[in-house]
Coordinates of C-alpha atoms in Angstrom, one line a residue:
M1 CA 44.1 -32.8 -17.4
S2 CA 40.5 -33.7 -16.4
T3 CA 37.9 -34.1 -19.1
D4 CA 35.9 -31.1 -18.0
R5 CA 38.9 -28.8 -18.4
K6 CA 39.4 -29.7 -22.0
S7 CA 37.8 -27.5 -24.6
I8 CA 35.5 -28.9 -27.2
A9 CA 38.1 -28.0 -29.8
Q10 CA 40.7 -30.0 -27.9
I11 CA 38.4 -33.0 -27.6
K12 CA 37.6 -32.8 -31.3
K13 CA 41.3 -32.7 -32.1
E14 CA 41.9 -35.7 -29.8
F15 CA 39.3 -37.8 -31.7
A16 CA 40.6 -36.7 -35.0
E17 CA 44.1 -37.9 -34.1
A18 CA 43.1 -41.0 -32.3
K19 CA 43.8 -44.5 -33.6
E20 CA 40.7 -46.6 -34.4
G21 CA 41.5 -49.1 -31.6
S22 CA 41.3 -46.4 -28.9
L23 CA 37.9 -44.9 -29.8
E24 CA 35.8 -47.1 -27.5
E25 CA 38.0 -46.1 -24.6
M26 CA 37.5 -42.4 -25.5
F27 CA 33.8 -42.8 -25.9
A28 CA 33.7 -44.1 -22.3
Q29 CA 36.0 -41.4 -21.1
Y30 CA 33.8 -38.6 -22.3
A31 CA 30.4 -40.3 -21.9
M32 CA 29.5 -38.2 -18.8
D33 CA 30.4 -34.9 -20.3
E34 CA 27.1 -33.0 -20.6
R35 CA 28.2 -30.3 -23.0
S36 CA 26.3 -30.4 -26.3
G37 CA 29.4 -29.9 -28.3
V38 CA 31.1 -32.9 -26.7
K39 CA 28.0 -35.0 -27.3
A40 CA 28.0 -33.9 -31.0
V41 CA 31.6 -35.0 -31.3
L42 CA 30.9 -38.4 -29.8
N43 CA 27.8 -38.9 -31.9
S44 CA 29.7 -38.0 -35.1
Y45 CA 32.4 -40.6 -34.4
R46 CA 29.9 -43.2 -33.3
K47 CA 28.2 -42.8 -36.7
K48 CA 31.6 -43.1 -38.4
Q49 CA 32.3 -46.3 -36.5
E50 CA 28.9 -47.7 -37.5
K51 CA 29.6 -46.8 -41.2
L52 CA 33.0 -48.4 -40.9
A53 CA 31.5 -51.6 -39.5
K54 CA 29.0 -51.8 -42.3
E55 CA 31.8 -51.3 -44.8
R56 CA 33.8 -54.1 -43.4
V57 CA 30.7 -56.4 -43.6
R58 CA 30.4 -55.4 -47.3
L59 CA 34.0 -56.1 -48.0
E60 CA 33.8 -59.5 -46.3
E61 CA 30.9 -60.3 -48.6
M62 CA 33.0 -59.2 -51.6
R63 CA 35.7 -61.7 -50.5
S64 CA 33.4 -64.7 -50.8
Y65 CA 34.8 -65.8 -54.2
E66 CA 38.3 -65.3 -53.0
H67 CA 37.7 -67.4 -49.9
Q68 CA 36.0 -70.1 -52.0
Y69 CA 39.0 -70.5 -54.3
E70 CA 42.0 -69.5 -52.3
R71 CA 42.7 -73.1 -51.3
Y72 CA 43.8 -73.7 -54.9
G73 CA 46.5 -71.0 -54.7
Y74 CA 46.7 -67.4 -55.8
V75 CA 43.5 -65.9 -57.0
C76 CA 43.6 -63.1 -59.6
G77 CA 40.8 -60.7 -60.5
I78 CA 40.5 -59.6 -64.1
D79 CA 38.6 -56.7 -65.6
E80 CA 38.7 -54.2 -68.5
A81 CA 38.0 -50.6 -69.2
G82 CA 37.2 -49.0 -72.5
R83 CA 35.2 -51.5 -74.6
G84 CA 32.6 -48.9 -75.6
P85 CA 34.5 -45.7 -76.5
L86 CA 35.1 -44.4 -80.0
A87 CA 38.7 -43.6 -79.3
G88 CA 41.7 -45.0 -77.3
P89 CA 42.8 -48.5 -76.3
V90 CA 40.9 -51.1 -74.4
V91 CA 42.8 -51.7 -71.1
A92 CA 42.7 -54.8 -68.9
G93 CA 43.8 -55.0 -65.3
A94 CA 44.9 -58.1 -63.4
V95 CA 45.3 -58.0 -59.6
I96 CA 46.3 -60.5 -56.9
L97 CA 45.5 -59.4 -53.4
P98 CA 46.8 -60.9 -50.2
E99 CA 44.4 -63.0 -48.2
D100 CA 42.0 -60.8 -46.1
C101 CA 43.4 -57.7 -47.6
E102 CA 41.5 -54.6 -46.4
I103 CA 41.0 -51.8 -48.9
L104 CA 38.2 -49.7 -47.5
W105 CA 35.5 -48.5 -50.0
L106 CA 36.9 -50.5 -52.9
N107 CA 34.1 -51.2 -55.3
D108 CA 33.3 -51.4 -59.0
S109 CA 35.2 -48.5 -60.5
K110 CA 32.0 -47.2 -62.2
Q111 CA 30.5 -46.6 -58.7
L112 CA 33.4 -44.4 -57.6
S113 CA 34.3 -40.8 -58.2
E114 CA 37.5 -40.1 -60.1
K115 CA 39.2 -38.8 -56.9
K116 CA 38.3 -42.0 -55.1
R117 CA 39.5 -44.2 -57.9
E118 CA 42.9 -42.4 -57.9
A119 CA 43.3 -42.8 -54.1
L120 CA 42.3 -46.5 -54.4
Y121 CA 44.7 -47.0 -57.3
D122 CA 47.6 -46.0 -55.1
E123 CA 46.4 -48.2 -52.2
I124 CA 45.9 -51.2 -54.5
M125 CA 49.4 -50.7 -56.0
E126 CA 50.8 -50.6 -52.4
K127 CA 48.9 -53.6 -51.0
A128 CA 48.6 -56.0 -53.9
L129 CA 50.9 -59.0 -54.3
A130 CA 50.9 -58.5 -58.0
V131 CA 49.4 -56.0 -60.5
S132 CA 49.6 -56.0 -64.3
V133 CA 48.0 -54.2 -67.2
G134 CA 47.4 -55.2 -70.8
M135 CA 46.2 -53.1 -73.7
A136 CA 45.0 -53.4 -77.2
S137 CA 45.4 -50.4 -79.5
P138 CA 42.6 -48.8 -81.6
A139 CA 44.2 -50.2 -84.7
R140 CA 44.2 -53.7 -83.2
I141 CA 40.5 -53.3 -82.2
D142 CA 39.7 -52.4 -85.8
E143 CA 41.7 -55.4 -87.0
I144 CA 40.3 -58.2 -84.8
N145 CA 37.1 -56.6 -83.3
I146 CA 36.6 -55.2 -79.8
L147 CA 35.8 -58.6 -78.1
Q148 CA 38.9 -60.3 -79.4
A149 CA 41.0 -57.2 -78.6
T150 CA 39.7 -57.3 -75.1
Y151 CA 40.7 -60.9 -74.7
E152 CA 44.1 -60.1 -76.0
A153 CA 44.6 -57.3 -73.5
M154 CA 43.5 -59.6 -70.7
R155 CA 45.9 -62.3 -71.8
E156 CA 48.7 -59.7 -71.8
A157 CA 47.7 -58.6 -68.3
I158 CA 47.8 -62.1 -67.0
A159 CA 51.2 -62.8 -68.7
G160 CA 52.7 -59.7 -67.1
L161 CA 51.9 -60.8 -63.5
K162 CA 55.1 -61.4 -61.4
I163 CA 53.1 -64.2 -59.6
R164 CA 51.4 -66.9 -61.6
P165 CA 47.8 -67.3 -60.3
Q166 CA 46.0 -70.6 -60.0
V167 CA 42.5 -69.2 -60.4
L168 CA 41.2 -66.2 -62.4
L169 CA 38.0 -64.4 -61.3
N170 CA 36.8 -62.7 -64.5
D171 CA 34.1 -60.0 -64.9
A172 CA 31.5 -62.0 -66.9
V173 CA 33.7 -63.4 -69.6
K174 CA 35.8 -66.6 -70.1
I175 CA 39.1 -65.7 -71.8
P176 CA 40.1 -68.0 -74.6
Q177 CA 43.6 -69.4 -75.0
V178 CA 44.3 -69.3 -71.2
E179 CA 45.2 -72.5 -69.4
I180 CA 44.6 -71.2 -65.9
S181 CA 41.2 -72.1 -64.3
Q182 CA 38.7 -69.4 -64.8
V183 CA 35.5 -68.3 -62.9
P184 CA 33.3 -65.9 -64.9
I185 CA 31.2 -63.8 -62.6
I186 CA 28.3 -61.7 -63.9
K187 CA 28.7 -58.1 -62.5
G188 CA 31.9 -59.5 -60.9
D189 CA 33.3 -56.0 -60.3
A190 CA 30.6 -55.4 -57.7
K191 CA 30.8 -59.0 -56.2
S192 CA 34.6 -59.7 -56.0
L193 CA 37.2 -57.7 -54.3
S194 CA 39.9 -58.8 -56.7
I195 CA 37.8 -57.9 -59.8
A196 CA 36.9 -54.6 -58.3
A197 CA 40.6 -53.9 -57.8
A198 CA 41.3 -54.9 -61.4
S199 CA 38.5 -52.6 -62.6
V200 CA 40.1 -49.6 -60.7
I201 CA 43.5 -50.3 -62.1
A202 CA 42.2 -50.6 -65.7
K203 CA 40.0 -47.6 -65.4
V204 CA 42.6 -45.2 -63.9
T205 CA 45.3 -46.4 -66.3
R206 CA 43.1 -45.8 -69.3
D207 CA 41.8 -42.4 -68.0
R208 CA 45.4 -41.2 -67.5
L209 CA 46.2 -42.2 -71.0
M210 CA 43.2 -40.3 -72.4
K211 CA 44.3 -37.2 -70.5
D212 CA 47.8 -37.5 -72.1
Y213 CA 46.1 -37.8 -75.5
D214 CA 44.1 -34.7 -74.7
K215 CA 47.3 -32.7 -74.3
L216 CA 48.4 -33.8 -77.8
M217 CA 45.0 -33.3 -79.4
P218 CA 43.0 -30.9 -77.3
E219 CA 40.4 -30.3 -80.0
Y220 CA 38.7 -33.6 -79.3
G221 CA 38.2 -33.1 -75.5
F222 CA 39.5 -36.6 -74.5
A223 CA 40.2 -35.5 -70.9
K224 CA 36.5 -34.9 -70.4
H225 CA 34.8 -37.8 -72.2
K226 CA 37.7 -40.3 -72.2
G227 CA 36.9 -41.2 -75.8
Y228 CA 33.2 -42.1 -75.2
G229 CA 30.6 -41.0 -77.7
S230 CA 29.4 -37.8 -76.1
A231 CA 27.6 -35.2 -78.2
A232 CA 30.7 -32.9 -78.0
H233 CA 33.0 -35.7 -79.0
M234 CA 30.9 -36.7 -82.1
E235 CA 30.7 -33.1 -83.1
A236 CA 34.5 -32.8 -82.8
I237 CA 34.9 -35.8 -85.1
R238 CA 32.6 -34.3 -87.7
K239 CA 34.5 -31.0 -87.5
F240 CA 38.1 -32.2 -87.3
G241 CA 37.9 -35.7 -88.8
S242 CA 39.3 -38.8 -87.1
S243 CA 42.5 -38.8 -85.1
P244 CA 45.3 -41.5 -84.9
I245 CA 43.6 -43.0 -81.8
H246 CA 40.0 -43.2 -83.1
R247 CA 38.6 -46.6 -83.8
Q248 CA 37.7 -46.5 -87.4
S249 CA 35.2 -49.4 -87.1
F250 CA 33.4 -47.4 -84.4
I251 CA 33.1 -44.0 -86.1
K252 CA 32.3 -45.0 -89.7
N253 CA 28.7 -43.8 -89.3
I254 CA 29.7 -40.5 -87.8
I255 CA 32.1 -39.0 -90.4

């Protein structure tokens, strides 16, 4: 069928179903079609290609630490979620990605929507060489303080990896009592692909837990605020008192 016989809807469908590698050929194929609708389709997909190219440049920049240390062996990203909330555990993620792993739009979990984090979680779990999660309970946080509990969760995540890493890329901290070489990176979840992956794993794992807690204790609204100190959450604490998952050391000035 010649190009001028195809409807704009057919061409749009053809582009939507095309593999990335065939787009340049299709741009050339329809370049001489003067219909404004066809031009709009081509322009839309060219913009998508430009956006994709920029994203790949960004991802390559986020691999700089991985490339720097990969000669030593497996590189693992470490990050946590939940240091600040009034309730729930602190969760640490540990992720080892394959060399040159491409997970488009992966970023610091705080920069992503919940829907995007959930999709990226699945992709990370599918593509990673190893993923592990560690946690410290609210009671443990009260017992040893949030910083030490965070370190404990991170050590648990590292210990749970099915592959032993040779280098740890950590978001800002240096974890005590760990013999593996560590590289603390300030704002590492926005600078390292492995740390960004770990931040997504930790955040999604914790958010899912808080949604489960919400089903057991709906009066606190955990599904909405995830245990953070929102006005509604603090009001619920004053009204209903503390729950089994509240950090007593965090809420002593609220009750």
